[in-house]
Amino acid sequence: MVMQERVVVLYQKCLAGTADAAEKLELSQLLEEPANEARIRAAIDDLLAADKPLEDIPEETMGSMLRAIFEAAEATGPVRNKSPRSIARRVWWAAAVVLGVVATTWYVRQQYRTMPESAPVAIQATPGYNKAVLTLASGEVVLLDSAGQQQLSQGAILAQQQGGLLTYKHTGNKTEAGYNTLSTPRGGQFRVVLPDGTTVWLNAASSLRYPLAFTGKQRLVEVTGEAFFTVAPDAAKPFHVKVNGVVEVAVLGTSFNINAYTDEQYIRTTLLEGAVNVTKGATTVRLHPGQQAEASNRANGLQVATGIDPAQVVAWKNGVFDFNRMPLDVVMRQLARWYDIEVAYEKNIPDITFWGKMGRDLPLSDVLLILEKSQVHVRLEKNGKKLIVIP
């Protein structure tokens, strides 16, 4: 609690313009702690919830918030084994996670004042949300979204949607045949509890095909894109996942993440709890918690990677982008899927490695400001649906 109070004091000093370089640096470092970040978020929320509407907040206040972020990055001194550019970027990301919304509001206000009245306004991409398409065994297609509340009967199987969650329940003695497929578009995510109690989170541009009832000696589902599984234990009926038709993951009861986007180099299976066997062709590897199996999307081969940060792998499930140690092209592919935009490069892909995290609820305009301060220059085309990375 002492540190959380300290971060508020430093924030207020930066806001008032009385913080020195050491205090700005201390604030930027404290902001990397989630509890401290939450305290500053609360302070900003109090400001935005004041009696005055947002547009009436003095420009000086907006400006001092923005300068506090920028100056925190500039105050960072050299650190052993890390380049000043990398450290500055890490500090900026930590600060931007907290102050992005307010800073961007100030920034956009300045841009708007210098914009000719006749200039066209680009449509800004919004962050993704709970939405999916459910294809029933009959072939009927049902749209699901955050506001949906509905029940879908398929014989003795009842599928119930409550917002971003779809749950299956067996309501009779009859065993139902057939499959359902849950698919998320770009900019969508969804969660489903399968008939056996297994929970699956689907990331954007992903799909899960599963039976209405798990009969036989194993439980088999098929996945594309990215999904996180918490498998219900059943030693008599092991759980199997077919990934893109080329990799199979066999488990009993465990938690793991599969990233199988076709525009990535590898199909990656990351184990959080339990144990799984991952098979590609004639090769099988057994994973232990914290390990990751990498199967090439473009060639033969299956290998095990260690030293993986499981929290980073599943950050998407918890509403966070975790870009620590990620190259620019990987960051851009994640943003493209979540904001449903096209990303292109005017020349070569810049050699930039990112540090830090940000919420997946930020509007694209905030993200672009963060990229700009991270020395990534972009422009929007096609009414805001195409992002061009420029030198």
mmCIF file of C-alpha atoms in Angstrom, residues 27-313:
data_model
loop_
_atom_site.group_PDB
_atom_site.id
_atom_site.type_symbol
_atom_site.label_atom_id
_atom_site.label_comp_id
_atom_site.label_asym_id
_atom_site.label_seq_id
_atom_site.Cartn_x
_atom_site.Cartn_y
_atom_site.Cartn_z
ATOM 1 C CA LEU A 27 7.023 6.895 -11.563
ATOM 2 C CA SER A 28 7.695 5.179 -14.885
ATOM 3 C CA GLN A 29 9.300 2.223 -13.084
ATOM 4 C CA LEU A 30 6.498 1.938 -10.522
ATOM 5 C CA LEU A 31 3.916 1.879 -13.320
ATOM 6 C CA GLU A 32 5.208 -1.529 -14.419
ATOM 7 C CA GLU A 33 3.586 -3.025 -11.310
ATOM 8 C CA PRO A 34 -0.108 -3.936 -11.909
ATOM 9 C CA ALA A 35 -1.243 -2.685 -8.489
ATOM 10 C CA ASN A 36 0.378 0.701 -9.049
ATOM 11 C CA GLU A 37 -1.065 0.914 -12.543
ATOM 12 C CA ALA A 38 -4.522 0.296 -11.072
ATOM 13 C CA ARG A 39 -4.109 3.187 -8.612
ATOM 14 C CA ILE A 40 -3.266 5.634 -11.406
ATOM 15 C CA ARG A 41 -6.134 4.317 -13.526
ATOM 16 C CA ALA A 42 -8.424 5.090 -10.580
ATOM 17 C CA ALA A 43 -6.999 8.622 -10.291
ATOM 18 C CA ILE A 44 -7.615 9.235 -13.997
ATOM 19 C CA ASP A 45 -11.113 7.789 -13.712
ATOM 20 C CA ASP A 46 -11.836 10.267 -10.899
ATOM 21 C CA LEU A 47 -10.729 13.119 -13.134
ATOM 22 C CA LEU A 48 -12.814 11.964 -16.078
ATOM 23 C CA ALA A 49 -15.835 11.363 -13.833
ATOM 24 C CA ALA A 50 -15.757 14.900 -12.458
ATOM 25 C CA ASP A 51 -18.689 17.247 -12.894
ATOM 26 C CA LYS A 52 -17.161 18.875 -15.971
ATOM 27 C CA PRO A 53 -17.501 16.952 -19.229
ATOM 28 C CA LEU A 54 -14.309 15.692 -20.850
ATOM 29 C CA GLU A 55 -14.186 18.480 -23.420
ATOM 30 C CA ASP A 56 -14.157 21.044 -20.590
ATOM 31 C CA ILE A 57 -11.075 19.639 -18.872
ATOM 32 C CA PRO A 58 -8.456 22.396 -19.218
ATOM 33 C CA GLU A 59 -6.055 21.882 -22.078
ATOM 34 C CA GLU A 60 -3.190 22.584 -19.668
ATOM 35 C CA THR A 61 -4.223 19.520 -17.668
ATOM 36 C CA MET A 62 -4.343 17.332 -20.754
ATOM 37 C CA GLY A 63 -1.014 18.705 -21.871
ATOM 38 C CA SER A 64 0.698 18.091 -18.538
ATOM 39 C CA MET A 65 -0.532 14.485 -18.566
ATOM 40 C CA LEU A 66 0.910 13.951 -22.007
ATOM 41 C CA ARG A 67 4.190 15.665 -21.136
ATOM 42 C CA ALA A 68 4.484 13.550 -17.981
ATOM 43 C CA ILE A 69 4.524 10.453 -20.152
ATOM 44 C CA PHE A 70 6.999 11.825 -22.662
ATOM 45 C CA GLU A 71 9.353 13.234 -20.046
ATOM 46 C CA ALA A 72 9.337 9.977 -18.095
ATOM 47 C CA ALA A 73 10.777 8.244 -21.132
ATOM 48 C CA GLU A 74 13.329 11.007 -21.679
ATOM 49 C CA ALA A 75 14.401 10.850 -18.026
ATOM 50 C CA THR A 76 15.532 7.253 -18.325
ATOM 51 C CA GLY A 77 19.286 6.885 -18.030
ATOM 52 C CA PRO A 78 21.540 4.139 -19.458
ATOM 53 C CA VAL A 79 21.128 0.666 -18.010
ATOM 54 C CA ARG A 80 23.695 -2.082 -18.335
ATOM 55 C CA ASN A 81 23.082 -4.578 -21.151
ATOM 56 C CA LYS A 82 20.122 -2.595 -22.548
ATOM 57 C CA SER A 83 20.201 0.129 -25.180
ATOM 58 C CA PRO A 84 18.774 3.557 -24.250
ATOM 59 C CA ARG A 85 16.337 3.186 -27.160
ATOM 60 C CA SER A 86 14.984 -0.101 -25.785
ATOM 61 C CA ILE A 87 14.691 1.283 -22.256
ATOM 62 C CA ALA A 88 12.922 4.406 -23.454
ATOM 63 C CA ARG A 89 10.462 2.316 -25.407
ATOM 64 C CA ARG A 90 9.819 0.106 -22.384
ATOM 65 C CA VAL A 91 9.168 3.115 -20.142
ATOM 66 C CA TRP A 92 6.868 4.668 -22.751
ATOM 67 C CA TRP A 93 4.800 1.508 -23.069
ATOM 68 C CA ALA A 94 4.437 1.199 -19.298
ATOM 69 C CA ALA A 95 3.229 4.779 -19.052
ATOM 70 C CA ALA A 96 1.018 4.593 -22.121
ATOM 71 C CA VAL A 97 -0.830 1.604 -20.710
ATOM 72 C CA VAL A 98 -2.069 3.873 -17.943
ATOM 73 C CA LEU A 99 -2.491 7.257 -19.605
ATOM 74 C CA GLY A 100 -3.219 6.289 -23.208
ATOM 75 C CA VAL A 101 -6.848 7.355 -23.318
ATOM 76 C CA VAL A 102 -6.312 10.781 -21.804
ATOM 77 C CA ALA A 103 -3.127 11.435 -23.772
ATOM 78 C CA THR A 104 -4.757 10.503 -27.034
ATOM 79 C CA THR A 105 -7.770 12.712 -26.327
ATOM 80 C CA TRP A 106 -5.404 15.648 -25.929
ATOM 81 C CA TYR A 107 -3.441 14.657 -29.032
ATOM 82 C CA VAL A 108 -6.519 14.239 -31.207
ATOM 83 C CA ARG A 109 -7.865 17.579 -29.975
ATOM 84 C CA GLN A 110 -4.682 19.289 -31.206
ATOM 85 C CA GLN A 111 -4.854 17.502 -34.557
ATOM 86 C CA TYR A 112 -8.511 18.408 -34.995
ATOM 87 C CA ARG A 113 -7.803 22.108 -34.448
ATOM 88 C CA THR A 114 -5.298 22.146 -37.316
ATOM 89 C CA MET A 115 -7.471 20.084 -39.690
ATOM 90 C CA PRO A 116 -9.184 21.914 -42.571
ATOM 91 C CA GLU A 117 -12.965 21.811 -42.308
ATOM 92 C CA SER A 118 -13.236 20.015 -45.635
ATOM 93 C CA ALA A 119 -10.770 17.241 -44.707
ATOM 94 C CA PRO A 120 -12.349 13.760 -44.750
ATOM 95 C CA VAL A 121 -12.499 11.945 -41.411
ATOM 96 C CA ALA A 122 -11.213 8.369 -41.505
ATOM 97 C CA ILE A 123 -13.266 5.681 -39.843
ATOM 98 C CA GLN A 124 -11.331 4.527 -36.780
ATOM 99 C CA ALA A 125 -11.159 0.795 -36.151
ATOM 100 C CA THR A 126 -12.532 -0.224 -32.769
ATOM 101 C CA PRO A 127 -11.116 -2.989 -30.558
ATOM 102 C CA GLY A 128 -12.547 -6.473 -30.856
ATOM 103 C CA TYR A 129 -15.353 -7.799 -28.666
ATOM 104 C CA ASN A 130 -17.442 -10.922 -28.018
ATOM 105 C CA LYS A 131 -18.893 -12.060 -31.332
ATOM 106 C CA ALA A 132 -18.980 -15.359 -33.196
ATOM 107 C CA VAL A 133 -20.867 -17.476 -35.698
ATOM 108 C CA LEU A 134 -22.310 -20.812 -34.564
ATOM 109 C CA THR A 135 -23.026 -23.423 -37.238
ATOM 110 C CA LEU A 136 -25.440 -26.057 -35.930
ATOM 111 C CA ALA A 137 -25.521 -29.736 -36.872
ATOM 112 C CA SER A 138 -28.459 -28.978 -39.159
ATOM 113 C CA GLY A 139 -26.390 -26.431 -41.081
ATOM 114 C CA GLU A 140 -28.300 -23.484 -39.614
ATOM 115 C CA VAL A 141 -26.096 -20.465 -38.885
ATOM 116 C CA VAL A 142 -26.636 -18.400 -35.724
ATOM 117 C CA LEU A 143 -24.956 -15.058 -34.984
ATOM 118 C CA LEU A 144 -23.703 -14.545 -31.430
ATOM 119 C CA ASP A 145 -22.634 -11.272 -29.824
ATOM 120 C CA SER A 146 -22.041 -9.630 -26.456
ATOM 121 C CA ALA A 147 -25.703 -8.739 -25.943
ATOM 122 C CA GLY A 148 -27.142 -12.107 -26.976
ATOM 123 C CA GLN A 149 -29.353 -14.141 -24.630
ATOM 124 C CA GLN A 150 -30.789 -17.215 -26.338
ATOM 125 C CA GLN A 151 -31.330 -20.982 -26.152
ATOM 126 C CA LEU A 152 -30.781 -23.330 -29.071
ATOM 127 C CA SER A 153 -32.262 -26.826 -28.871
ATOM 128 C CA GLN A 154 -30.670 -29.657 -30.851
ATOM 129 C CA GLY A 155 -32.557 -32.758 -29.804
ATOM 130 C CA ALA A 156 -31.501 -33.628 -26.276
ATOM 131 C CA ILE A 157 -28.743 -31.004 -26.329
ATOM 132 C CA LEU A 158 -29.455 -27.447 -25.224
ATOM 133 C CA ALA A 159 -26.991 -24.700 -26.159
ATOM 134 C CA GLN A 160 -27.474 -21.577 -24.064
ATOM 135 C CA GLN A 161 -25.838 -18.237 -24.874
ATOM 136 C CA GLN A 162 -25.329 -15.612 -22.200
ATOM 137 C CA GLY A 163 -23.375 -12.713 -23.663
ATOM 138 C CA GLY A 164 -19.920 -13.928 -24.669
ATOM 139 C CA LEU A 165 -20.423 -17.434 -23.229
ATOM 140 C CA LEU A 166 -21.983 -20.472 -24.893
ATOM 141 C CA THR A 167 -22.787 -23.469 -22.672
ATOM 142 C CA TYR A 168 -23.960 -26.958 -23.647
ATOM 143 C CA LYS A 169 -26.233 -29.126 -21.507
ATOM 144 C CA HIS A 170 -27.618 -32.644 -22.032
ATOM 145 C CA THR A 171 -31.352 -32.604 -21.238
ATOM 146 C CA GLY A 172 -32.421 -36.192 -21.991
ATOM 147 C CA ASN A 173 -31.347 -39.807 -22.264
ATOM 148 C CA LYS A 174 -30.871 -39.816 -26.021
ATOM 149 C CA THR A 175 -27.356 -39.513 -27.452
ATOM 150 C CA GLU A 176 -27.211 -36.837 -30.115
ATOM 151 C CA ALA A 177 -25.057 -37.154 -33.233
ATOM 152 C CA GLY A 178 -23.629 -34.312 -35.268
ATOM 153 C CA TYR A 179 -21.176 -31.452 -34.871
ATOM 154 C CA ASN A 180 -21.270 -27.752 -34.111
ATOM 155 C CA THR A 181 -18.667 -25.226 -35.254
ATOM 156 C CA LEU A 182 -18.001 -21.999 -33.380
ATOM 157 C CA SER A 183 -16.090 -19.417 -35.455
ATOM 158 C CA THR A 184 -14.858 -15.965 -34.498
ATOM 159 C CA PRO A 185 -14.183 -13.290 -37.136
ATOM 160 C CA ARG A 186 -11.269 -10.873 -37.082
ATOM 161 C CA GLY A 187 -12.027 -8.526 -34.214
ATOM 162 C CA GLY A 188 -13.995 -11.182 -32.311
ATOM 163 C CA GLN A 189 -13.568 -13.558 -29.377
ATOM 164 C CA PHE A 190 -15.818 -16.044 -27.588
ATOM 165 C CA ARG A 191 -15.918 -18.684 -24.850
ATOM 166 C CA VAL A 192 -17.679 -22.053 -24.926
ATOM 167 C CA VAL A 193 -18.254 -24.793 -22.359
ATOM 168 C CA LEU A 194 -18.439 -28.098 -24.213
ATOM 169 C CA PRO A 195 -20.823 -30.966 -23.326
ATOM 170 C CA ASP A 196 -18.127 -32.647 -21.171
ATOM 171 C CA GLY A 197 -17.429 -29.482 -19.140
ATOM 172 C CA THR A 198 -14.270 -28.467 -20.993
ATOM 173 C CA THR A 199 -13.962 -24.688 -21.402
ATOM 174 C CA VAL A 200 -12.448 -23.189 -24.552
ATOM 175 C CA TRP A 201 -11.596 -19.528 -25.190
ATOM 176 C CA LEU A 202 -11.370 -18.592 -28.876
ATOM 177 C CA ASN A 203 -9.244 -15.662 -29.982
ATOM 178 C CA ALA A 204 -9.956 -13.598 -33.102
ATOM 179 C CA ALA A 205 -10.110 -15.329 -36.515
ATOM 180 C CA SER A 206 -10.364 -18.804 -34.999
ATOM 181 C CA SER A 207 -12.700 -21.806 -35.087
ATOM 182 C CA LEU A 208 -13.592 -24.851 -33.015
ATOM 183 C CA ARG A 209 -15.447 -27.902 -34.326
ATOM 184 C CA TYR A 210 -16.837 -30.312 -31.717
ATOM 185 C CA PRO A 211 -19.502 -33.039 -31.365
ATOM 186 C CA LEU A 212 -22.811 -32.578 -29.588
ATOM 187 C CA ALA A 213 -21.903 -35.585 -27.460
ATOM 188 C CA PHE A 214 -18.536 -37.232 -26.824
ATOM 189 C CA THR A 215 -19.157 -40.892 -27.603
ATOM 190 C CA GLY A 216 -16.546 -43.562 -28.167
ATOM 191 C CA LYS A 217 -13.165 -43.919 -26.500
ATOM 192 C CA GLN A 218 -11.904 -40.352 -26.859
ATOM 193 C CA ARG A 219 -13.065 -36.745 -26.986
ATOM 194 C CA LEU A 220 -11.953 -35.181 -30.270
ATOM 195 C CA VAL A 221 -12.246 -31.528 -31.370
ATOM 196 C CA GLU A 222 -10.667 -29.536 -34.200
ATOM 197 C CA VAL A 223 -9.248 -26.030 -33.955
ATOM 198 C CA THR A 224 -7.821 -23.324 -36.194
ATOM 199 C CA GLY A 225 -6.399 -19.953 -35.162
ATOM 200 C CA GLU A 226 -5.830 -19.586 -31.416
ATOM 201 C CA ALA A 227 -7.603 -21.192 -28.462
ATOM 202 C CA PHE A 228 -7.028 -21.741 -24.756
ATOM 203 C CA PHE A 229 -8.321 -24.986 -23.242
ATOM 204 C CA THR A 230 -9.194 -25.977 -19.691
ATOM 205 C CA VAL A 231 -9.991 -29.664 -20.137
ATOM 206 C CA ALA A 232 -12.418 -31.493 -17.850
ATOM 207 C CA PRO A 233 -10.672 -34.606 -16.458
ATOM 208 C CA ASP A 234 -11.841 -38.006 -17.683
ATOM 209 C CA ALA A 235 -9.152 -40.684 -17.483
ATOM 210 C CA ALA A 236 -11.336 -43.176 -19.332
ATOM 211 C CA LYS A 237 -11.824 -40.840 -22.293
ATOM 212 C CA PRO A 238 -8.745 -38.773 -23.213
ATOM 213 C CA PHE A 239 -9.162 -35.394 -24.878
ATOM 214 C CA HIS A 240 -7.628 -34.845 -28.343
ATOM 215 C CA VAL A 241 -7.275 -31.654 -30.386
ATOM 216 C CA LYS A 242 -6.572 -31.689 -34.113
ATOM 217 C CA VAL A 243 -4.815 -28.477 -35.124
ATOM 218 C CA ASN A 244 -5.025 -27.310 -38.743
ATOM 219 C CA GLY A 245 -5.272 -30.961 -39.739
ATOM 220 C CA VAL A 246 -1.518 -31.499 -39.223
ATOM 221 C CA VAL A 247 -0.859 -31.516 -35.462
ATOM 222 C CA GLU A 248 -2.628 -33.467 -32.720
ATOM 223 C CA VAL A 249 -2.565 -32.710 -29.004
ATOM 224 C CA ALA A 250 -3.534 -35.514 -26.595
ATOM 225 C CA VAL A 251 -4.418 -34.729 -22.948
ATOM 226 C CA LEU A 252 -6.270 -36.094 -19.919
ATOM 227 C CA GLY A 253 -7.002 -33.043 -17.762
ATOM 228 C CA THR A 254 -4.948 -29.897 -18.236
ATOM 229 C CA SER A 255 -4.720 -26.256 -19.319
ATOM 230 C CA PHE A 256 -2.924 -25.279 -22.506
ATOM 231 C CA ASN A 257 -2.883 -22.736 -25.329
ATOM 232 C CA ILE A 258 -2.717 -23.445 -29.055
ATOM 233 C CA ASN A 259 -1.633 -20.748 -31.503
ATOM 234 C CA ALA A 260 -2.104 -22.035 -35.050
ATOM 235 C CA TYR A 261 -2.556 -18.985 -37.260
ATOM 236 C CA THR A 262 -1.414 -19.791 -40.774
ATOM 237 C CA ASP A 263 0.425 -16.473 -41.115
ATOM 238 C CA GLU A 264 2.732 -17.395 -38.219
ATOM 239 C CA GLN A 265 5.869 -19.483 -38.660
ATOM 240 C CA TYR A 266 4.918 -22.161 -36.127
ATOM 241 C CA ILE A 267 1.943 -23.931 -34.615
ATOM 242 C CA ARG A 268 2.697 -23.408 -30.932
ATOM 243 C CA THR A 269 1.227 -25.494 -28.110
ATOM 244 C CA THR A 270 2.015 -24.064 -24.661
ATOM 245 C CA LEU A 271 1.288 -26.072 -21.521
ATOM 246 C CA LEU A 272 0.257 -24.327 -18.306
ATOM 247 C CA GLU A 273 -0.857 -27.280 -16.158
ATOM 248 C CA GLY A 274 -0.812 -31.075 -16.444
ATOM 249 C CA ALA A 275 0.839 -32.868 -19.366
ATOM 250 C CA VAL A 276 0.170 -33.243 -23.076
ATOM 251 C CA ASN A 277 1.590 -35.177 -25.994
ATOM 252 C CA VAL A 278 1.991 -33.212 -29.224
ATOM 253 C CA THR A 279 2.277 -35.165 -32.470
ATOM 254 C CA LYS A 280 3.167 -34.140 -35.985
ATOM 255 C CA GLY A 281 3.696 -36.932 -38.504
ATOM 256 C CA ALA A 282 5.833 -39.629 -36.927
ATOM 257 C CA THR A 283 7.193 -37.328 -34.185
ATOM 258 C CA THR A 284 5.674 -37.021 -30.709
ATOM 259 C CA VAL A 285 6.914 -34.845 -27.837
ATOM 260 C CA ARG A 286 5.674 -34.720 -24.262
ATOM 261 C CA LEU A 287 5.288 -31.306 -22.662
ATOM 262 C CA HIS A 288 5.599 -30.322 -19.016
ATOM 263 C CA PRO A 289 4.216 -27.081 -17.536
ATOM 264 C CA GLY A 290 6.024 -24.046 -18.916
ATOM 265 C CA GLN A 291 7.127 -25.797 -22.107
ATOM 266 C CA GLN A 292 6.053 -25.088 -25.650
ATOM 267 C CA ALA A 293 5.969 -27.355 -28.712
ATOM 268 C CA GLU A 294 6.753 -25.691 -32.036
ATOM 269 C CA ALA A 295 5.617 -27.361 -35.247
ATOM 270 C CA SER A 296 6.613 -25.566 -38.436
ATOM 271 C CA ASN A 297 3.757 -24.278 -40.585
ATOM 272 C CA ARG A 298 5.955 -24.483 -43.671
ATOM 273 C CA ALA A 299 8.099 -27.589 -43.229
ATOM 274 C CA ASN A 300 8.512 -30.786 -41.266
ATOM 275 C CA GLY A 301 9.775 -30.615 -37.726
ATOM 276 C CA LEU A 302 8.616 -30.555 -34.126
ATOM 277 C CA GLN A 303 10.683 -29.178 -31.268
ATOM 278 C CA VAL A 304 10.290 -28.178 -27.624
ATOM 279 C CA ALA A 305 11.067 -24.650 -26.444
ATOM 280 C CA THR A 306 11.771 -23.835 -22.797
ATOM 281 C CA GLY A 307 11.966 -20.554 -20.929
ATOM 282 C CA ILE A 308 8.493 -19.598 -22.135
ATOM 283 C CA ASP A 309 6.445 -17.076 -20.166
ATOM 284 C CA PRO A 310 2.992 -18.746 -19.986
ATOM 285 C CA ALA A 311 1.389 -15.521 -18.738
ATOM 286 C CA GLN A 312 2.472 -13.757 -21.909
ATOM 287 C CA VAL A 313 1.124 -16.559 -24.097
#
